[in-house]
């Protein structure tokens, strides 16, 4: 199935609004999710809607919330997300972090207890758009789906890490990644498509590598691996300690639960690089370094060397032109979620098709 951006956004907006969100929040959530799809991050796109609706029904997601300030010490902020939509909470928290960094040269923001913050690169892109560097450590309280290095079952979440760096004269560097070998949503997408996954992403119920994504999607669950063995594992633990424990949002340290909410904590460090007085050197060295890296001959199967952020920008151009692909199973799940909160699935179909 192929959808255009604007009608698909209106369809998702209608579902969020039916869940009780005010117009502003419904629009923010829909635009954020569809943008993730546009960039090729389908795992963080509209396929999250069924999970959000389940969390609403369960009571683990609260609509129309604002970040609650727990500490305001100038360059230091501590915020409670009040289990509100992360697309709204994350936006306000990032705006506050940016304002403080512009005023002080640096800000450190601890955000705890937000519902799913979506694609973390979205918040880095806000910072680089105004010339700021941002670093984000994020933990996930949902299901323990990732195994520690040397372990055979899930003990923590996919725990994203993100860095955004503005680059003089060209689009920014935005590294946005899960510390697991793959984002959990990509397993859902593969399962819905009936596709196999690469070995090294997932362990089955006995702790053995598997190419069957169902071990990450339906019970009985296996566990995802971290990327890079012990290296990804170490970064995942750092995200749990900084994004979870330090923010006050909490860490994962209890048996499996059936709760459908997805809570995130995020420690954001935002820096104004102009305050260092190294602007000329940064421009010169960044340009020389990136030119050097890009001159590497492409390996078999590649057309050229890219830096983080380029594949997403290329995908956006393609999908804005050709449309956003959505597999039938994911769309069926979205229609069923709409029905749970009183919307006719046919109405959602009509909106998404431009009717």
mmCIF file of C-alpha atoms in Angstrom:
data_model
loop_
_atom_site.group_PDB
_atom_site.id
_atom_site.type_symbol
_atom_site.label_atom_id
_atom_site.label_comp_id
_atom_site.label_asym_id
_atom_site.label_seq_id
_atom_site.Cartn_x
_atom_site.Cartn_y
_atom_site.Cartn_z
ATOM 1 C CA UNK A 1 0.000 0.000 0.000
ATOM 2 C CA UNK A 2 1.290 3.466 -0.918
ATOM 3 C CA UNK A 3 0.102 6.659 0.792
ATOM 4 C CA UNK A 4 0.901 10.326 0.257
ATOM 5 C CA UNK A 5 2.195 12.281 3.219
ATOM 6 C CA UNK A 6 -0.647 14.778 3.723
ATOM 7 C CA UNK A 7 -3.676 12.443 3.649
ATOM 8 C CA UNK A 8 -1.859 9.814 5.716
ATOM 9 C CA UNK A 9 -1.074 12.481 8.317
ATOM 10 C CA UNK A 10 -4.749 13.482 8.458
ATOM 11 C CA UNK A 11 -5.771 9.858 9.028
ATOM 12 C CA UNK A 12 -3.323 9.367 11.891
ATOM 13 C CA UNK A 13 -4.284 12.754 13.336
ATOM 14 C CA UNK A 14 -7.929 11.640 13.424
ATOM 15 C CA UNK A 15 -7.031 8.517 15.407
ATOM 16 C CA UNK A 16 -4.974 10.463 17.954
ATOM 17 C CA UNK A 17 -7.737 13.045 18.331
ATOM 18 C CA UNK A 18 -10.281 10.267 18.909
ATOM 19 C CA UNK A 19 -8.126 9.161 21.830
ATOM 20 C CA UNK A 20 -8.758 12.491 23.543
ATOM 21 C CA UNK A 21 -5.869 14.645 22.357
ATOM 22 C CA UNK A 22 -6.450 18.320 21.631
ATOM 23 C CA UNK A 23 -5.964 19.410 18.020
ATOM 24 C CA UNK A 24 -2.401 20.662 18.601
ATOM 25 C CA UNK A 25 -1.267 17.418 20.173
ATOM 26 C CA UNK A 26 -2.988 15.230 17.588
ATOM 27 C CA UNK A 27 -1.232 17.158 14.820
ATOM 28 C CA UNK A 28 2.177 16.944 16.519
ATOM 29 C CA UNK A 29 1.909 13.198 17.048
ATOM 30 C CA UNK A 30 0.706 12.514 13.493
ATOM 31 C CA UNK A 31 3.332 14.700 11.826
ATOM 32 C CA UNK A 32 6.117 13.187 13.924
ATOM 33 C CA UNK A 33 5.115 9.603 13.128
ATOM 34 C CA UNK A 34 4.639 10.206 9.410
ATOM 35 C CA UNK A 35 7.984 12.017 9.247
ATOM 36 C CA UNK A 36 9.652 8.915 10.682
ATOM 37 C CA UNK A 37 8.127 6.904 7.826
ATOM 38 C CA UNK A 38 9.260 9.499 5.288
ATOM 39 C CA UNK A 39 12.827 9.143 6.525
ATOM 40 C CA UNK A 40 12.701 5.363 6.263
ATOM 41 C CA UNK A 41 12.371 4.760 10.015
ATOM 42 C CA UNK A 42 9.160 2.748 9.694
ATOM 43 C CA UNK A 43 9.845 1.181 13.091
ATOM 44 C CA UNK A 44 9.126 4.567 14.722
ATOM 45 C CA UNK A 45 6.361 5.650 12.360
ATOM 46 C CA UNK A 46 2.630 5.099 12.091
ATOM 47 C CA UNK A 47 3.013 1.430 13.051
ATOM 48 C CA UNK A 48 3.286 2.670 16.654
ATOM 49 C CA UNK A 49 -0.360 3.782 16.650
ATOM 50 C CA UNK A 50 -1.815 0.409 17.758
ATOM 51 C CA UNK A 51 0.591 0.376 20.701
ATOM 52 C CA UNK A 52 -0.347 3.956 21.607
ATOM 53 C CA UNK A 53 -4.049 3.142 21.536
ATOM 54 C CA UNK A 54 -3.495 0.101 23.760
ATOM 55 C CA UNK A 55 -1.545 2.300 26.188
ATOM 56 C CA UNK A 56 -4.379 4.865 26.205
ATOM 57 C CA UNK A 57 -6.987 2.208 26.959
ATOM 58 C CA UNK A 58 -4.768 0.732 29.663
ATOM 59 C CA UNK A 59 -4.109 4.132 31.270
ATOM 60 C CA UNK A 60 -0.360 4.149 30.702
ATOM 61 C CA UNK A 61 -0.468 7.099 28.279
ATOM 62 C CA UNK A 62 -1.995 10.433 29.333
ATOM 63 C CA UNK A 63 -3.227 12.949 26.777
ATOM 64 C CA UNK A 64 -2.672 16.735 26.722
ATOM 65 C CA UNK A 65 0.201 16.785 29.218
ATOM 66 C CA UNK A 66 2.976 19.366 29.588
ATOM 67 C CA UNK A 67 6.444 18.776 31.071
ATOM 68 C CA UNK A 68 6.485 19.481 34.799
ATOM 69 C CA UNK A 69 9.579 21.371 35.948
ATOM 70 C CA UNK A 70 11.241 19.588 38.870
ATOM 71 C CA UNK A 71 14.415 21.694 38.870
ATOM 72 C CA UNK A 72 15.274 24.925 37.085
ATOM 73 C CA UNK A 73 18.875 25.954 37.705
ATOM 74 C CA UNK A 74 19.620 27.904 34.549
ATOM 75 C CA UNK A 75 21.693 25.555 32.444
ATOM 76 C CA UNK A 76 20.339 22.570 34.387
ATOM 77 C CA UNK A 77 16.757 21.378 33.975
ATOM 78 C CA UNK A 78 14.938 18.379 35.407
ATOM 79 C CA UNK A 79 11.520 17.622 33.902
ATOM 80 C CA UNK A 80 8.751 15.087 34.515
ATOM 81 C CA UNK A 81 7.013 14.024 31.312
ATOM 82 C CA UNK A 82 3.845 12.993 33.188
ATOM 83 C CA UNK A 83 3.553 9.949 30.861
ATOM 84 C CA UNK A 84 2.336 12.303 28.132
ATOM 85 C CA UNK A 85 2.758 11.811 24.393
ATOM 86 C CA UNK A 86 6.490 11.976 23.770
ATOM 87 C CA UNK A 87 5.964 13.848 20.507
ATOM 88 C CA UNK A 88 4.586 16.766 22.528
ATOM 89 C CA UNK A 89 6.628 16.361 25.718
ATOM 90 C CA UNK A 90 9.859 15.882 23.751
ATOM 91 C CA UNK A 91 9.174 18.969 21.671
ATOM 92 C CA UNK A 92 8.702 21.224 24.702
ATOM 93 C CA UNK A 93 11.645 19.707 26.578
ATOM 94 C CA UNK A 94 13.934 20.202 23.578
ATOM 95 C CA UNK A 95 12.777 23.764 23.084
ATOM 96 C CA UNK A 96 13.626 24.497 26.724
ATOM 97 C CA UNK A 97 17.028 22.813 26.355
ATOM 98 C CA UNK A 98 17.771 24.875 23.252
ATOM 99 C CA UNK A 99 16.748 28.141 24.915
ATOM 100 C CA UNK A 100 19.036 27.446 27.892
ATOM 101 C CA UNK A 101 21.962 26.475 25.662
ATOM 102 C CA UNK A 102 21.546 29.701 23.697
ATOM 103 C CA UNK A 103 21.528 31.680 26.942
ATOM 104 C CA UNK A 104 24.338 29.866 28.779
ATOM 105 C CA UNK A 105 26.345 28.173 26.033
ATOM 106 C CA UNK A 106 25.394 24.768 27.418
ATOM 107 C CA UNK A 107 22.359 23.022 28.861
ATOM 108 C CA UNK A 108 21.794 19.634 30.438
ATOM 109 C CA UNK A 109 18.195 18.468 30.597
ATOM 110 C CA UNK A 110 16.989 15.408 32.484
ATOM 111 C CA UNK A 111 13.576 14.297 31.222
ATOM 112 C CA UNK A 112 11.936 11.351 32.958
ATOM 113 C CA UNK A 113 8.593 9.573 32.665
ATOM 114 C CA UNK A 114 7.717 10.593 29.126
ATOM 115 C CA UNK A 115 5.694 8.288 26.950
ATOM 116 C CA UNK A 116 7.420 7.079 23.767
ATOM 117 C CA UNK A 117 9.638 9.896 22.455
ATOM 118 C CA UNK A 118 9.629 8.476 18.937
ATOM 119 C CA UNK A 119 12.610 8.997 16.660
ATOM 120 C CA UNK A 120 15.263 10.649 18.856
ATOM 121 C CA UNK A 121 16.905 12.164 15.791
ATOM 122 C CA UNK A 122 13.913 14.513 15.598
ATOM 123 C CA UNK A 123 15.117 16.282 18.742
ATOM 124 C CA UNK A 124 18.712 16.433 17.519
ATOM 125 C CA UNK A 125 17.480 17.963 14.269
ATOM 126 C CA UNK A 126 15.807 20.755 16.233
ATOM 127 C CA UNK A 127 19.139 21.600 17.864
ATOM 128 C CA UNK A 128 21.298 21.469 14.736
ATOM 129 C CA UNK A 129 18.744 23.623 12.902
ATOM 130 C CA UNK A 130 19.812 26.533 15.124
ATOM 131 C CA UNK A 131 23.517 25.677 15.074
ATOM 132 C CA UNK A 132 23.720 23.654 18.290
ATOM 133 C CA UNK A 133 25.325 20.300 19.045
ATOM 134 C CA UNK A 134 23.147 17.821 20.937
ATOM 135 C CA UNK A 135 23.803 14.471 22.628
ATOM 136 C CA UNK A 136 21.005 12.231 23.899
ATOM 137 C CA UNK A 137 21.047 9.165 26.159
ATOM 138 C CA UNK A 138 17.655 7.415 26.268
ATOM 139 C CA UNK A 139 16.309 4.413 28.169
ATOM 140 C CA UNK A 140 13.135 2.420 27.519
ATOM 141 C CA UNK A 141 10.668 1.058 30.054
ATOM 142 C CA UNK A 142 8.402 -1.210 28.092
ATOM 143 C CA UNK A 143 9.460 -4.816 27.722
ATOM 144 C CA UNK A 144 12.927 -6.166 28.513
ATOM 145 C CA UNK A 145 13.739 -7.299 24.992
ATOM 146 C CA UNK A 146 17.529 -6.949 24.764
ATOM 147 C CA UNK A 147 20.040 -9.399 26.227
ATOM 148 C CA UNK A 148 23.230 -8.261 27.957
ATOM 149 C CA UNK A 149 26.470 -9.375 26.346
ATOM 150 C CA UNK A 150 26.968 -12.972 27.406
ATOM 151 C CA UNK A 151 23.329 -13.319 28.481
ATOM 152 C CA UNK A 152 20.479 -15.283 26.901
ATOM 153 C CA UNK A 153 17.334 -13.348 27.890
ATOM 154 C CA UNK A 154 16.084 -9.764 27.807
ATOM 155 C CA UNK A 155 17.185 -7.469 30.633
ATOM 156 C CA UNK A 156 16.669 -3.962 29.188
ATOM 157 C CA UNK A 157 15.187 -2.083 26.231
ATOM 158 C CA UNK A 158 16.590 -0.836 22.930
ATOM 159 C CA UNK A 159 18.008 2.258 24.688
ATOM 160 C CA UNK A 160 18.720 4.773 21.886
ATOM 161 C CA UNK A 161 21.756 7.042 21.628
ATOM 162 C CA UNK A 162 21.839 10.103 19.381
ATOM 163 C CA UNK A 163 24.288 12.856 18.402
ATOM 164 C CA UNK A 164 23.548 15.855 16.195
ATOM 165 C CA UNK A 165 26.351 18.097 14.871
ATOM 166 C CA UNK A 166 25.764 21.128 12.611
ATOM 167 C CA UNK A 167 28.206 21.213 9.703
ATOM 168 C CA UNK A 168 29.294 24.442 7.998
ATOM 169 C CA UNK A 169 28.053 24.645 4.439
ATOM 170 C CA UNK A 170 26.211 21.319 4.330
ATOM 171 C CA UNK A 171 23.414 19.354 6.037
ATOM 172 C CA UNK A 172 24.130 18.166 9.585
ATOM 173 C CA UNK A 173 25.567 14.948 10.921
ATOM 174 C CA UNK A 174 22.765 13.140 12.806
ATOM 175 C CA UNK A 175 23.608 9.747 14.283
ATOM 176 C CA UNK A 176 20.447 8.183 15.723
ATOM 177 C CA UNK A 177 20.620 4.532 16.689
ATOM 178 C CA UNK A 178 19.325 1.898 19.027
ATOM 179 C CA UNK A 179 21.978 0.194 21.136
ATOM 180 C CA UNK A 180 20.331 -3.094 20.219
ATOM 181 C CA UNK A 181 21.437 -4.654 16.939
ATOM 182 C CA UNK A 182 18.127 -3.477 15.476
ATOM 183 C CA UNK A 183 15.198 -1.309 16.562
ATOM 184 C CA UNK A 184 12.373 -3.448 17.946
ATOM 185 C CA UNK A 185 9.936 -1.933 15.466
ATOM 186 C CA UNK A 186 11.999 -3.312 12.570
ATOM 187 C CA UNK A 187 11.321 -6.812 13.856
ATOM 188 C CA UNK A 188 7.599 -5.985 13.831
ATOM 189 C CA UNK A 189 7.865 -4.684 10.267
ATOM 190 C CA UNK A 190 9.747 -7.825 9.131
ATOM 191 C CA UNK A 191 7.242 -10.094 10.884
ATOM 192 C CA UNK A 192 4.295 -8.302 9.278
ATOM 193 C CA UNK A 193 5.930 -8.662 5.862
ATOM 194 C CA UNK A 194 6.751 -12.326 6.445
ATOM 195 C CA UNK A 195 10.459 -11.604 5.921
ATOM 196 C CA UNK A 196 13.551 -13.189 7.458
ATOM 197 C CA UNK A 197 16.059 -11.087 9.400
ATOM 198 C CA UNK A 198 19.872 -11.213 9.431
ATOM 199 C CA UNK A 199 21.522 -13.496 11.958
ATOM 200 C CA UNK A 200 22.988 -11.475 14.815
ATOM 201 C CA UNK A 201 19.872 -9.390 15.445
ATOM 202 C CA UNK A 202 17.878 -11.789 17.571
ATOM 203 C CA UNK A 203 18.144 -14.790 19.910
ATOM 204 C CA UNK A 204 15.469 -17.465 20.204
ATOM 205 C CA UNK A 205 14.022 -18.740 23.485
ATOM 206 C CA UNK A 206 17.135 -20.839 24.124
ATOM 207 C CA UNK A 207 19.562 -17.984 23.463
ATOM 208 C CA UNK A 208 20.569 -19.162 19.986
ATOM 209 C CA UNK A 209 20.827 -16.805 16.966
ATOM 210 C CA UNK A 210 17.708 -16.883 14.762
ATOM 211 C CA UNK A 211 16.527 -15.347 11.484
ATOM 212 C CA UNK A 212 12.835 -15.570 12.460
ATOM 213 C CA UNK A 213 11.529 -12.149 13.626
ATOM 214 C CA UNK A 214 8.613 -13.701 15.507
ATOM 215 C CA UNK A 215 10.912 -14.270 18.496
ATOM 216 C CA UNK A 216 10.942 -10.496 18.939
ATOM 217 C CA UNK A 217 7.243 -9.899 18.213
ATOM 218 C CA UNK A 218 4.992 -12.658 19.594
ATOM 219 C CA UNK A 219 5.249 -14.866 22.689
ATOM 220 C CA UNK A 220 7.209 -16.808 23.669
ATOM 221 C CA UNK A 221 9.834 -14.101 23.236
ATOM 222 C CA UNK A 222 13.517 -14.482 22.643
ATOM 223 C CA UNK A 223 15.842 -11.500 23.021
ATOM 224 C CA UNK A 224 17.556 -8.993 20.771
ATOM 225 C CA UNK A 225 21.334 -8.721 20.784
ATOM 226 C CA UNK A 226 23.190 -5.456 21.317
ATOM 227 C CA UNK A 227 25.160 -4.068 18.369
ATOM 228 C CA UNK A 228 28.891 -4.717 18.410
ATOM 229 C CA UNK A 229 28.817 -7.253 21.220
ATOM 230 C CA UNK A 230 30.193 -5.839 24.475
ATOM 231 C CA UNK A 231 30.521 -2.337 22.992
ATOM 232 C CA UNK A 232 26.828 -1.864 22.305
ATOM 233 C CA UNK A 233 26.077 -3.511 25.634
ATOM 234 C CA UNK A 234 28.241 -0.964 27.452
ATOM 235 C CA UNK A 235 26.540 1.944 25.705
ATOM 236 C CA UNK A 236 23.108 0.458 26.470
ATOM 237 C CA UNK A 237 23.936 0.340 30.170
ATOM 238 C CA UNK A 238 25.158 3.954 30.006
ATOM 239 C CA UNK A 239 21.805 4.941 28.453
ATOM 240 C CA UNK A 240 19.933 3.105 31.230
ATOM 241 C CA UNK A 241 21.965 4.767 33.979
ATOM 242 C CA UNK A 242 21.906 8.277 32.478
ATOM 243 C CA UNK A 243 18.540 8.272 30.680
ATOM 244 C CA UNK A 244 16.758 6.242 33.354
ATOM 245 C CA UNK A 245 18.400 6.440 36.771
ATOM 246 C CA UNK A 246 19.856 9.972 36.590
ATOM 247 C CA UNK A 247 16.707 11.552 35.118
ATOM 248 C CA UNK A 248 14.553 10.033 37.859
ATOM 249 C CA UNK A 249 12.378 8.270 35.295
ATOM 250 C CA UNK A 250 13.438 4.822 36.503
ATOM 251 C CA UNK A 251 15.246 1.796 35.126
ATOM 252 C CA UNK A 252 14.168 -1.688 34.075
ATOM 253 C CA UNK A 253 14.894 -4.143 36.895
ATOM 254 C CA UNK A 254 11.796 -6.283 37.346
ATOM 255 C CA UNK A 255 10.123 -9.317 35.770
ATOM 256 C CA UNK A 256 8.270 -9.111 32.463
ATOM 257 C CA UNK A 257 4.953 -7.266 32.503
ATOM 258 C CA UNK A 258 2.002 -7.083 30.155
ATOM 259 C CA UNK A 259 1.718 -3.301 30.272
ATOM 260 C CA UNK A 260 1.523 -1.676 26.857
ATOM 261 C CA UNK A 261 2.903 1.767 27.677
ATOM 262 C CA UNK A 262 6.359 2.724 26.421
ATOM 263 C CA UNK A 263 8.088 5.126 28.795
ATOM 264 C CA UNK A 264 11.349 6.912 28.017
ATOM 265 C CA UNK A 265 13.838 8.870 30.026
ATOM 266 C CA UNK A 266 16.263 11.140 28.159
ATOM 267 C CA UNK A 267 19.358 13.003 29.255
ATOM 268 C CA UNK A 268 20.059 15.745 26.688
ATOM 269 C CA UNK A 269 23.284 17.736 26.508
ATOM 270 C CA UNK A 270 23.038 20.740 24.191
ATOM 271 C CA UNK A 271 26.101 22.835 23.355
ATOM 272 C CA UNK A 272 26.572 26.115 21.492
ATOM 273 C CA UNK A 273 29.819 25.408 19.588
ATOM 274 C CA UNK A 274 30.295 29.088 18.794
ATOM 275 C CA UNK A 275 31.140 29.774 22.444
ATOM 276 C CA UNK A 276 34.429 27.856 22.145
ATOM 277 C CA UNK A 277 35.953 30.369 19.758
ATOM 278 C CA UNK A 278 37.001 27.560 17.408
ATOM 279 C CA UNK A 279 34.541 28.265 14.582
ATOM 280 C CA UNK A 280 37.198 28.806 11.915
ATOM 281 C CA UNK A 281 39.119 25.679 12.893
ATOM 282 C CA UNK A 282 35.936 23.622 13.094
ATOM 283 C CA UNK A 283 34.809 24.689 9.637
ATOM 284 C CA UNK A 284 38.235 23.981 8.141
ATOM 285 C CA UNK A 285 38.764 20.633 9.855
ATOM 286 C CA UNK A 286 35.188 19.357 9.408
ATOM 287 C CA UNK A 287 35.306 20.100 5.698
ATOM 288 C CA UNK A 288 38.756 18.513 5.226
ATOM 289 C CA UNK A 289 37.851 15.431 7.254
ATOM 290 C CA UNK A 290 34.524 14.744 5.540
ATOM 291 C CA UNK A 291 36.083 15.254 2.112
ATOM 292 C CA UNK A 292 38.784 12.735 3.059
ATOM 293 C CA UNK A 293 36.240 10.170 4.270
ATOM 294 C CA UNK A 294 34.039 10.543 1.209
ATOM 295 C CA UNK A 295 36.980 9.950 -1.125
ATOM 296 C CA UNK A 296 37.136 6.330 0.013
ATOM 297 C CA UNK A 297 36.374 4.071 -2.981
ATOM 298 C CA UNK A 298 32.949 2.468 -2.559
ATOM 299 C CA UNK A 299 32.971 -1.138 -1.394
ATOM 300 C CA UNK A 300 31.124 -3.793 -3.444
ATOM 301 C CA UNK A 301 27.387 -3.193 -3.229
ATOM 302 C CA UNK A 302 27.725 0.527 -2.446
ATOM 303 C CA UNK A 303 27.669 3.524 -4.747
ATOM 304 C CA UNK A 304 29.495 5.917 -2.412
ATOM 305 C CA UNK A 305 30.376 6.676 1.207
ATOM 306 C CA UNK A 306 27.728 8.498 3.226
ATOM 307 C CA UNK A 307 27.671 10.080 6.672
ATOM 308 C CA UNK A 308 24.928 9.728 9.267
ATOM 309 C CA UNK A 309 21.818 11.649 8.245
ATOM 310 C CA UNK A 310 22.341 11.354 4.474
ATOM 311 C CA UNK A 311 20.393 8.095 3.959
ATOM 312 C CA UNK A 312 17.381 9.564 5.768
ATOM 313 C CA UNK A 313 17.437 12.743 3.686
ATOM 314 C CA UNK A 314 17.665 10.719 0.479
ATOM 315 C CA UNK A 315 14.778 8.513 1.575
ATOM 316 C CA UNK A 316 12.662 11.549 2.376
ATOM 317 C CA UNK A 317 13.055 12.907 -1.153
ATOM 318 C CA UNK A 318 12.124 9.511 -2.592
ATOM 319 C CA UNK A 319 9.072 8.946 -0.395
ATOM 320 C CA UNK A 320 7.764 12.496 -0.738
ATOM 321 C CA UNK A 321 7.853 11.902 -4.484
ATOM 322 C CA UNK A 322 6.667 8.295 -4.667
ATOM 323 C CA UNK A 323 4.630 7.911 -1.479
ATOM 324 C CA UNK A 324 5.009 6.043 1.809
ATOM 325 C CA UNK A 325 4.781 2.226 1.630
ATOM 326 C CA UNK A 326 2.808 0.510 4.405
ATOM 327 C CA UNK A 327 2.399 -3.257 4.527
ATOM 328 C CA UNK A 328 -1.148 -4.620 4.714
ATOM 329 C CA UNK A 329 -0.755 -6.181 8.170
ATOM 330 C CA UNK A 330 0.426 -2.906 9.709
ATOM 331 C CA UNK A 331 -2.464 -1.044 8.083
ATOM 332 C CA UNK A 332 -4.927 -3.635 9.372
ATOM 333 C CA UNK A 333 -3.540 -3.138 12.870
ATOM 334 C CA UNK A 334 -3.973 0.637 12.563
ATOM 335 C CA UNK A 335 -7.579 0.227 11.366
ATOM 336 C CA UNK A 336 -8.309 -2.099 14.290
ATOM 337 C CA UNK A 337 -6.802 0.418 16.707
ATOM 338 C CA UNK A 338 -9.040 3.155 15.292
ATOM 339 C CA UNK A 339 -12.079 0.933 15.835
ATOM 340 C CA UNK A 340 -11.124 0.464 19.509
ATOM 341 C CA UNK A 341 -11.637 4.171 20.133
ATOM 342 C CA UNK A 342 -14.816 4.579 18.135
ATOM 343 C CA UNK A 343 -13.666 5.367 14.596
ATOM 344 C CA UNK A 344 -14.905 3.513 11.547
ATOM 345 C CA UNK A 345 -11.965 1.834 9.769
ATOM 346 C CA UNK A 346 -13.508 2.871 6.454
ATOM 347 C CA UNK A 347 -13.275 6.510 7.529
ATOM 348 C CA UNK A 348 -9.552 6.080 8.210
ATOM 349 C CA UNK A 349 -9.114 4.435 4.810
ATOM 350 C CA UNK A 350 -10.888 7.344 3.147
ATOM 351 C CA UNK A 351 -8.772 9.966 4.922
ATOM 352 C CA UNK A 352 -5.524 8.160 4.094
ATOM 353 C CA UNK A 353 -6.493 7.862 0.450
ATOM 354 C CA UNK A 354 -7.224 11.589 0.235
ATOM 355 C CA UNK A 355 -11.005 11.362 0.508
#
